[in-house]
Amino acid sequence: MMRRKDREKSREFGLAVIDSTAYGVLTVVGTDQEPYAIPLSIVRDGDNLYFHSARAGQKVDLFAPEPLVCIAFVGRVEVPDRYNQAQLDDLSAGPLSGSMLSRIFTTEFESAIVRGHVVRVVNVEEQIHALRLICEKYTPTKMSLFDAAIQSGLPHTAIYRVPIETITAKQKLVHAD
């Protein structure tokens, strides 16, 4: 449950944040019961998120039992510079309220957090579909080489899907004085 309801945004807003971000950070509890966070190139198709990895390694081992994961996406981030030096000098001459200080020392942002169970994609058609979506997002000008890349890379690549079970979205904007 989100504490700051005034910053809560719709599911559609959260999906738009996912679509506009370069990556998401997936977190899972490791076999040692420690958090393990991985920045990933992720693409969305409807209510599914896709990413790829090598076929061996710590990620592959951690994902084998199809664990619940949390993926954080951060969209636009900006530190607003609403006051010039003369204004700040004037403000510092008198008592400052907490609300005034929070407008000076703040960050505007948008984010989405997804929870779902990570599933290894075994269907070859779905694997190719997911890789096509990933390549269209990250390397759209190189799609003429996609089929060759699939032939070369698919045998060495694991594809994962995270069906979106829950999504929360948040946005903070600083209002002008």
PDB file of C-alpha atoms in Angstrom:
ATOM      1  CA  MET A   1       0.000   0.000   0.000  1.00  0.00           C
ATOM      2  CA  MET A   2       1.358   3.370  -0.987  1.00  0.00           C
ATOM      3  CA  ARG A   3       1.818   5.839   1.855  1.00  0.00           C
ATOM      4  CA  ARG A   4       1.632   9.003  -0.283  1.00  0.00           C
ATOM      5  CA  LYS A   5      -1.697   8.606  -2.059  1.00  0.00           C
ATOM      6  CA  ASP A   6      -1.236  12.055  -3.625  1.00  0.00           C
ATOM      7  CA  ARG A   7       1.657  10.617  -5.662  1.00  0.00           C
ATOM      8  CA  GLU A   8      -0.026   7.375  -6.668  1.00  0.00           C
ATOM      9  CA  LYS A   9      -0.639   6.998 -10.400  1.00  0.00           C
ATOM     10  CA  SER A  10      -2.703   4.653 -12.527  1.00  0.00           C
ATOM     11  CA  ARG A  11      -1.733   1.269 -13.912  1.00  0.00           C
ATOM     12  CA  GLU A  12      -1.612   2.836 -17.386  1.00  0.00           C
ATOM     13  CA  PHE A  13       0.867   5.454 -16.133  1.00  0.00           C
ATOM     14  CA  GLY A  14       3.037   2.666 -14.703  1.00  0.00           C
ATOM     15  CA  LEU A  15       2.966   0.763 -17.983  1.00  0.00           C
ATOM     16  CA  ALA A  16       4.010   3.932 -19.819  1.00  0.00           C
ATOM     17  CA  VAL A  17       6.943   4.354 -17.398  1.00  0.00           C
ATOM     18  CA  ILE A  18       8.030   0.761 -18.110  1.00  0.00           C
ATOM     19  CA  ASP A  19       7.822   1.341 -21.857  1.00  0.00           C
ATOM     20  CA  SER A  20       9.857   4.544 -21.697  1.00  0.00           C
ATOM     21  CA  THR A  21      12.709   3.375 -19.469  1.00  0.00           C
ATOM     22  CA  ALA A  22      16.001   1.972 -20.684  1.00  0.00           C
ATOM     23  CA  TYR A  23      16.149  -0.724 -18.017  1.00  0.00           C
ATOM     24  CA  GLY A  24      14.591  -2.107 -14.849  1.00  0.00           C
ATOM     25  CA  VAL A  25      16.252  -3.427 -11.726  1.00  0.00           C
ATOM     26  CA  LEU A  26      15.022  -6.896 -10.792  1.00  0.00           C
ATOM     27  CA  THR A  27      15.401  -7.978  -7.186  1.00  0.00           C
ATOM     28  CA  VAL A  28      15.079 -11.513  -5.906  1.00  0.00           C
ATOM     29  CA  VAL A  29      16.015 -13.219  -2.653  1.00  0.00           C
ATOM     30  CA  GLY A  30      19.098 -15.347  -3.257  1.00  0.00           C
ATOM     31  CA  THR A  31      19.754 -18.853  -2.055  1.00  0.00           C
ATOM     32  CA  ASP A  32      21.756 -17.307   0.801  1.00  0.00           C
ATOM     33  CA  GLN A  33      18.615 -15.331   1.769  1.00  0.00           C
ATOM     34  CA  GLU A  34      20.346 -12.116   0.720  1.00  0.00           C
ATOM     35  CA  PRO A  35      18.780  -9.704  -1.803  1.00  0.00           C
ATOM     36  CA  TYR A  36      20.179  -9.962  -5.318  1.00  0.00           C
ATOM     37  CA  ALA A  37      19.509  -7.034  -7.675  1.00  0.00           C
ATOM     38  CA  ILE A  38      20.122  -7.130 -11.410  1.00  0.00           C
ATOM     39  CA  PRO A  39      19.763  -4.240 -13.880  1.00  0.00           C
ATOM     40  CA  LEU A  40      18.149  -5.658 -17.023  1.00  0.00           C
ATOM     41  CA  SER A  41      17.076  -4.557 -20.486  1.00  0.00           C
ATOM     42  CA  ILE A  42      13.356  -5.292 -20.264  1.00  0.00           C
ATOM     43  CA  VAL A  43      10.550  -5.027 -22.778  1.00  0.00           C
ATOM     44  CA  ARG A  44       6.808  -5.212 -22.142  1.00  0.00           C
ATOM     45  CA  ASP A  45       4.255  -7.064 -24.235  1.00  0.00           C
ATOM     46  CA  GLY A  46       0.793  -6.591 -22.767  1.00  0.00           C
ATOM     47  CA  ASP A  47       0.917  -7.838 -19.192  1.00  0.00           C
ATOM     48  CA  ASN A  48       4.239  -9.640 -19.634  1.00  0.00           C
ATOM     49  CA  LEU A  49       7.787  -8.408 -19.193  1.00  0.00           C
ATOM     50  CA  TYR A  50      10.611 -10.118 -21.080  1.00  0.00           C
ATOM     51  CA  PHE A  51      14.374 -10.155 -20.678  1.00  0.00           C
ATOM     52  CA  HIS A  52      17.212 -12.452 -21.691  1.00  0.00           C
ATOM     53  CA  SER A  53      20.409 -13.807 -20.212  1.00  0.00           C
ATOM     54  CA  ALA A  54      23.050 -16.437 -20.726  1.00  0.00           C
ATOM     55  CA  ARG A  55      21.938 -20.018 -20.162  1.00  0.00           C
ATOM     56  CA  ALA A  56      24.191 -20.486 -17.134  1.00  0.00           C
ATOM     57  CA  GLY A  57      25.125 -18.439 -14.106  1.00  0.00           C
ATOM     58  CA  GLN A  58      23.796 -17.139 -10.822  1.00  0.00           C
ATOM     59  CA  LYS A  59      20.662 -15.608 -12.392  1.00  0.00           C
ATOM     60  CA  VAL A  60      19.727 -18.865 -14.069  1.00  0.00           C
ATOM     61  CA  ASP A  61      20.151 -20.762 -10.806  1.00  0.00           C
ATOM     62  CA  LEU A  62      18.111 -18.206  -8.872  1.00  0.00           C
ATOM     63  CA  PHE A  63      15.285 -18.221 -11.427  1.00  0.00           C
ATOM     64  CA  ALA A  64      14.950 -22.026 -11.643  1.00  0.00           C
ATOM     65  CA  PRO A  65      12.280 -22.277  -8.919  1.00  0.00           C
ATOM     66  CA  GLU A  66      10.255 -19.446 -10.566  1.00  0.00           C
ATOM     67  CA  PRO A  67      10.575 -17.098  -7.586  1.00  0.00           C
ATOM     68  CA  LEU A  68       8.587 -13.977  -6.870  1.00  0.00           C
ATOM     69  CA  VAL A  69      10.579 -10.964  -8.038  1.00  0.00           C
ATOM     70  CA  CYS A  70      10.234  -7.224  -7.776  1.00  0.00           C
ATOM     71  CA  ILE A  71      11.263  -4.984 -10.661  1.00  0.00           C
ATOM     72  CA  ALA A  72      11.745  -1.234 -10.228  1.00  0.00           C
ATOM     73  CA  PHE A  73      11.617   1.161 -13.168  1.00  0.00           C
ATOM     74  CA  VAL A  74      12.548   4.821 -12.828  1.00  0.00           C
ATOM     75  CA  GLY A  75      11.429   7.177 -15.567  1.00  0.00           C
ATOM     76  CA  ARG A  76      12.028  10.890 -15.782  1.00  0.00           C
ATOM     77  CA  VAL A  77      14.087  12.261 -12.883  1.00  0.00           C
ATOM     78  CA  GLU A  78      14.863  15.935 -12.423  1.00  0.00           C
ATOM     79  CA  VAL A  79      16.153  18.087  -9.605  1.00  0.00           C
ATOM     80  CA  PRO A  80      14.178  21.286 -10.095  1.00  0.00           C
ATOM     81  CA  ASP A  81      16.110  24.514  -9.872  1.00  0.00           C
ATOM     82  CA  ARG A  82      13.262  26.881  -9.042  1.00  0.00           C
ATOM     83  CA  TYR A  83      15.206  29.551  -7.184  1.00  0.00           C
ATOM     84  CA  ASN A  84      18.094  31.714  -8.337  1.00  0.00           C
ATOM     85  CA  GLN A  85      20.913  32.675  -5.983  1.00  0.00           C
ATOM     86  CA  ALA A  86      19.358  36.049  -5.082  1.00  0.00           C
ATOM     87  CA  GLN A  87      16.111  34.331  -4.083  1.00  0.00           C
ATOM     88  CA  LEU A  88      17.987  31.773  -2.000  1.00  0.00           C
ATOM     89  CA  ASP A  89      19.930  34.574  -0.273  1.00  0.00           C
ATOM     90  CA  ASP A  90      16.644  36.341   0.543  1.00  0.00           C
ATOM     91  CA  LEU A  91      15.136  33.125   1.869  1.00  0.00           C
ATOM     92  CA  SER A  92      18.139  32.362   4.071  1.00  0.00           C
ATOM     93  CA  ALA A  93      17.793  35.763   5.778  1.00  0.00           C
ATOM     94  CA  GLY A  94      14.619  34.698   7.537  1.00  0.00           C
ATOM     95  CA  PRO A  95      13.092  31.629   9.155  1.00  0.00           C
ATOM     96  CA  LEU A  96      12.454  28.819   6.691  1.00  0.00           C
ATOM     97  CA  SER A  97       9.484  26.507   6.937  1.00  0.00           C
ATOM     98  CA  GLY A  98       9.806  22.788   6.355  1.00  0.00           C
ATOM     99  CA  SER A  99       7.570  23.035   3.306  1.00  0.00           C
ATOM    100  CA  MET A 100       9.802  25.720   1.782  1.00  0.00           C
ATOM    101  CA  LEU A 101      12.923  23.648   2.405  1.00  0.00           C
ATOM    102  CA  SER A 102      11.253  20.584   0.892  1.00  0.00           C
ATOM    103  CA  ARG A 103      10.648  22.585  -2.320  1.00  0.00           C
ATOM    104  CA  ILE A 104      14.328  23.584  -2.445  1.00  0.00           C
ATOM    105  CA  PHE A 105      15.806  20.168  -1.616  1.00  0.00           C
ATOM    106  CA  THR A 106      13.715  17.791  -3.695  1.00  0.00           C
ATOM    107  CA  THR A 107      13.631  15.582  -6.752  1.00  0.00           C
ATOM    108  CA  GLU A 108      10.851  15.148  -9.271  1.00  0.00           C
ATOM    109  CA  PHE A 109      10.462  11.590 -10.542  1.00  0.00           C
ATOM    110  CA  GLU A 110       8.211   8.923 -11.936  1.00  0.00           C
ATOM    111  CA  SER A 111       8.475   5.236 -11.177  1.00  0.00           C
ATOM    112  CA  ALA A 112       6.753   1.891 -11.464  1.00  0.00           C
ATOM    113  CA  ILE A 113       7.229  -1.245  -9.408  1.00  0.00           C
ATOM    114  CA  VAL A 114       6.134  -4.653 -10.679  1.00  0.00           C
ATOM    115  CA  ARG A 115       5.829  -7.898  -8.787  1.00  0.00           C
ATOM    116  CA  GLY A 116       5.490 -11.273 -10.439  1.00  0.00           C
ATOM    117  CA  HIS A 117       7.007 -14.721 -10.713  1.00  0.00           C
ATOM    118  CA  VAL A 118       9.863 -15.128 -13.168  1.00  0.00           C
ATOM    119  CA  VAL A 119       9.290 -17.956 -15.654  1.00  0.00           C
ATOM    120  CA  ARG A 120      11.762 -19.380 -18.148  1.00  0.00           C
ATOM    121  CA  VAL A 121      10.301 -19.305 -21.657  1.00  0.00           C
ATOM    122  CA  VAL A 122      10.716 -22.693 -23.324  1.00  0.00           C
ATOM    123  CA  ASN A 123       8.501 -22.246 -26.380  1.00  0.00           C
ATOM    124  CA  VAL A 124      10.786 -21.326 -29.294  1.00  0.00           C
ATOM    125  CA  GLU A 125       8.172 -19.113 -30.976  1.00  0.00           C
ATOM    126  CA  GLU A 126       7.710 -17.116 -27.769  1.00  0.00           C
ATOM    127  CA  GLN A 127      11.487 -16.897 -27.324  1.00  0.00           C
ATOM    128  CA  ILE A 128      11.899 -15.427 -30.808  1.00  0.00           C
ATOM    129  CA  HIS A 129       8.933 -13.091 -30.258  1.00  0.00           C
ATOM    130  CA  ALA A 130      10.461 -11.829 -27.007  1.00  0.00           C
ATOM    131  CA  LEU A 131      13.888 -11.340 -28.572  1.00  0.00           C
ATOM    132  CA  ARG A 132      12.317  -9.502 -31.504  1.00  0.00           C
ATOM    133  CA  LEU A 133      10.597  -7.114 -29.079  1.00  0.00           C
ATOM    134  CA  ILE A 134      13.834  -6.594 -27.154  1.00  0.00           C
ATOM    135  CA  CYS A 135      15.790  -5.911 -30.349  1.00  0.00           C
ATOM    136  CA  GLU A 136      13.097  -3.581 -31.707  1.00  0.00           C
ATOM    137  CA  LYS A 137      13.303  -1.562 -28.485  1.00  0.00           C
ATOM    138  CA  TYR A 138      17.079  -1.440 -28.085  1.00  0.00           C
ATOM    139  CA  THR A 139      18.493  -1.872 -31.607  1.00  0.00           C
ATOM    140  CA  PRO A 140      15.714  -0.898 -34.041  1.00  0.00           C
ATOM    141  CA  THR A 141      18.063   0.173 -36.835  1.00  0.00           C
ATOM    142  CA  LYS A 142      19.728  -3.250 -36.928  1.00  0.00           C
ATOM    143  CA  MET A 143      16.629  -5.417 -37.442  1.00  0.00           C
ATOM    144  CA  SER A 144      17.780  -6.465 -40.933  1.00  0.00           C
ATOM    145  CA  LEU A 145      20.276  -8.717 -39.102  1.00  0.00           C
ATOM    146  CA  PHE A 146      17.744 -10.111 -36.612  1.00  0.00           C
ATOM    147  CA  ASP A 147      17.241 -13.506 -38.277  1.00  0.00           C
ATOM    148  CA  ALA A 148      20.994 -14.112 -38.444  1.00  0.00           C
ATOM    149  CA  ALA A 149      21.345 -13.070 -34.796  1.00  0.00           C
ATOM    150  CA  ILE A 150      18.592 -15.524 -33.786  1.00  0.00           C
ATOM    151  CA  GLN A 151      20.300 -18.399 -35.604  1.00  0.00           C
ATOM    152  CA  SER A 152      23.603 -17.557 -33.966  1.00  0.00           C
ATOM    153  CA  GLY A 153      22.475 -16.560 -30.474  1.00  0.00           C
ATOM    154  CA  LEU A 154      19.271 -18.403 -29.604  1.00  0.00           C
ATOM    155  CA  PRO A 155      21.012 -21.677 -28.672  1.00  0.00           C
ATOM    156  CA  HIS A 156      23.059 -19.744 -26.084  1.00  0.00           C
ATOM    157  CA  THR A 157      20.301 -17.492 -24.746  1.00  0.00           C
ATOM    158  CA  ALA A 158      17.749 -17.951 -21.971  1.00  0.00           C
ATOM    159  CA  ILE A 159      14.541 -15.928 -22.209  1.00  0.00           C
ATOM    160  CA  TYR A 160      12.434 -15.080 -19.185  1.00  0.00           C
ATOM    161  CA  ARG A 161       8.896 -13.775 -18.770  1.00  0.00           C
ATOM    162  CA  VAL A 162       7.499 -12.032 -15.723  1.00  0.00           C
ATOM    163  CA  PRO A 163       3.709 -11.833 -15.875  1.00  0.00           C
ATOM    164  CA  ILE A 164       2.704  -8.600 -14.135  1.00  0.00           C
ATOM    165  CA  GLU A 165       0.871  -9.704 -10.994  1.00  0.00           C
ATOM    166  CA  THR A 166       0.855  -6.263  -9.385  1.00  0.00           C
ATOM    167  CA  ILE A 167       2.021  -2.868 -10.510  1.00  0.00           C
ATOM    168  CA  THR A 168       2.215   0.373  -8.579  1.00  0.00           C
ATOM    169  CA  ALA A 169       3.194   3.703 -10.056  1.00  0.00           C
ATOM    170  CA  LYS A 170       4.223   6.967  -8.515  1.00  0.00           C
ATOM    171  CA  GLN A 171       5.034  10.485  -9.640  1.00  0.00           C
ATOM    172  CA  LYS A 172       6.301  13.479  -7.733  1.00  0.00           C
ATOM    173  CA  LEU A 173       6.079  16.928  -9.222  1.00  0.00           C
ATOM    174  CA  VAL A 174       7.071  20.094  -7.415  1.00  0.00           C
ATOM    175  CA  HIS A 175       4.448  22.758  -7.754  1.00  0.00           C
ATOM    176  CA  ALA A 176       5.573  26.274  -8.581  1.00  0.00           C
ATOM    177  CA  ASP A 177       5.249  28.799  -5.789  1.00  0.00           C
TER     178      ASP A 177
END
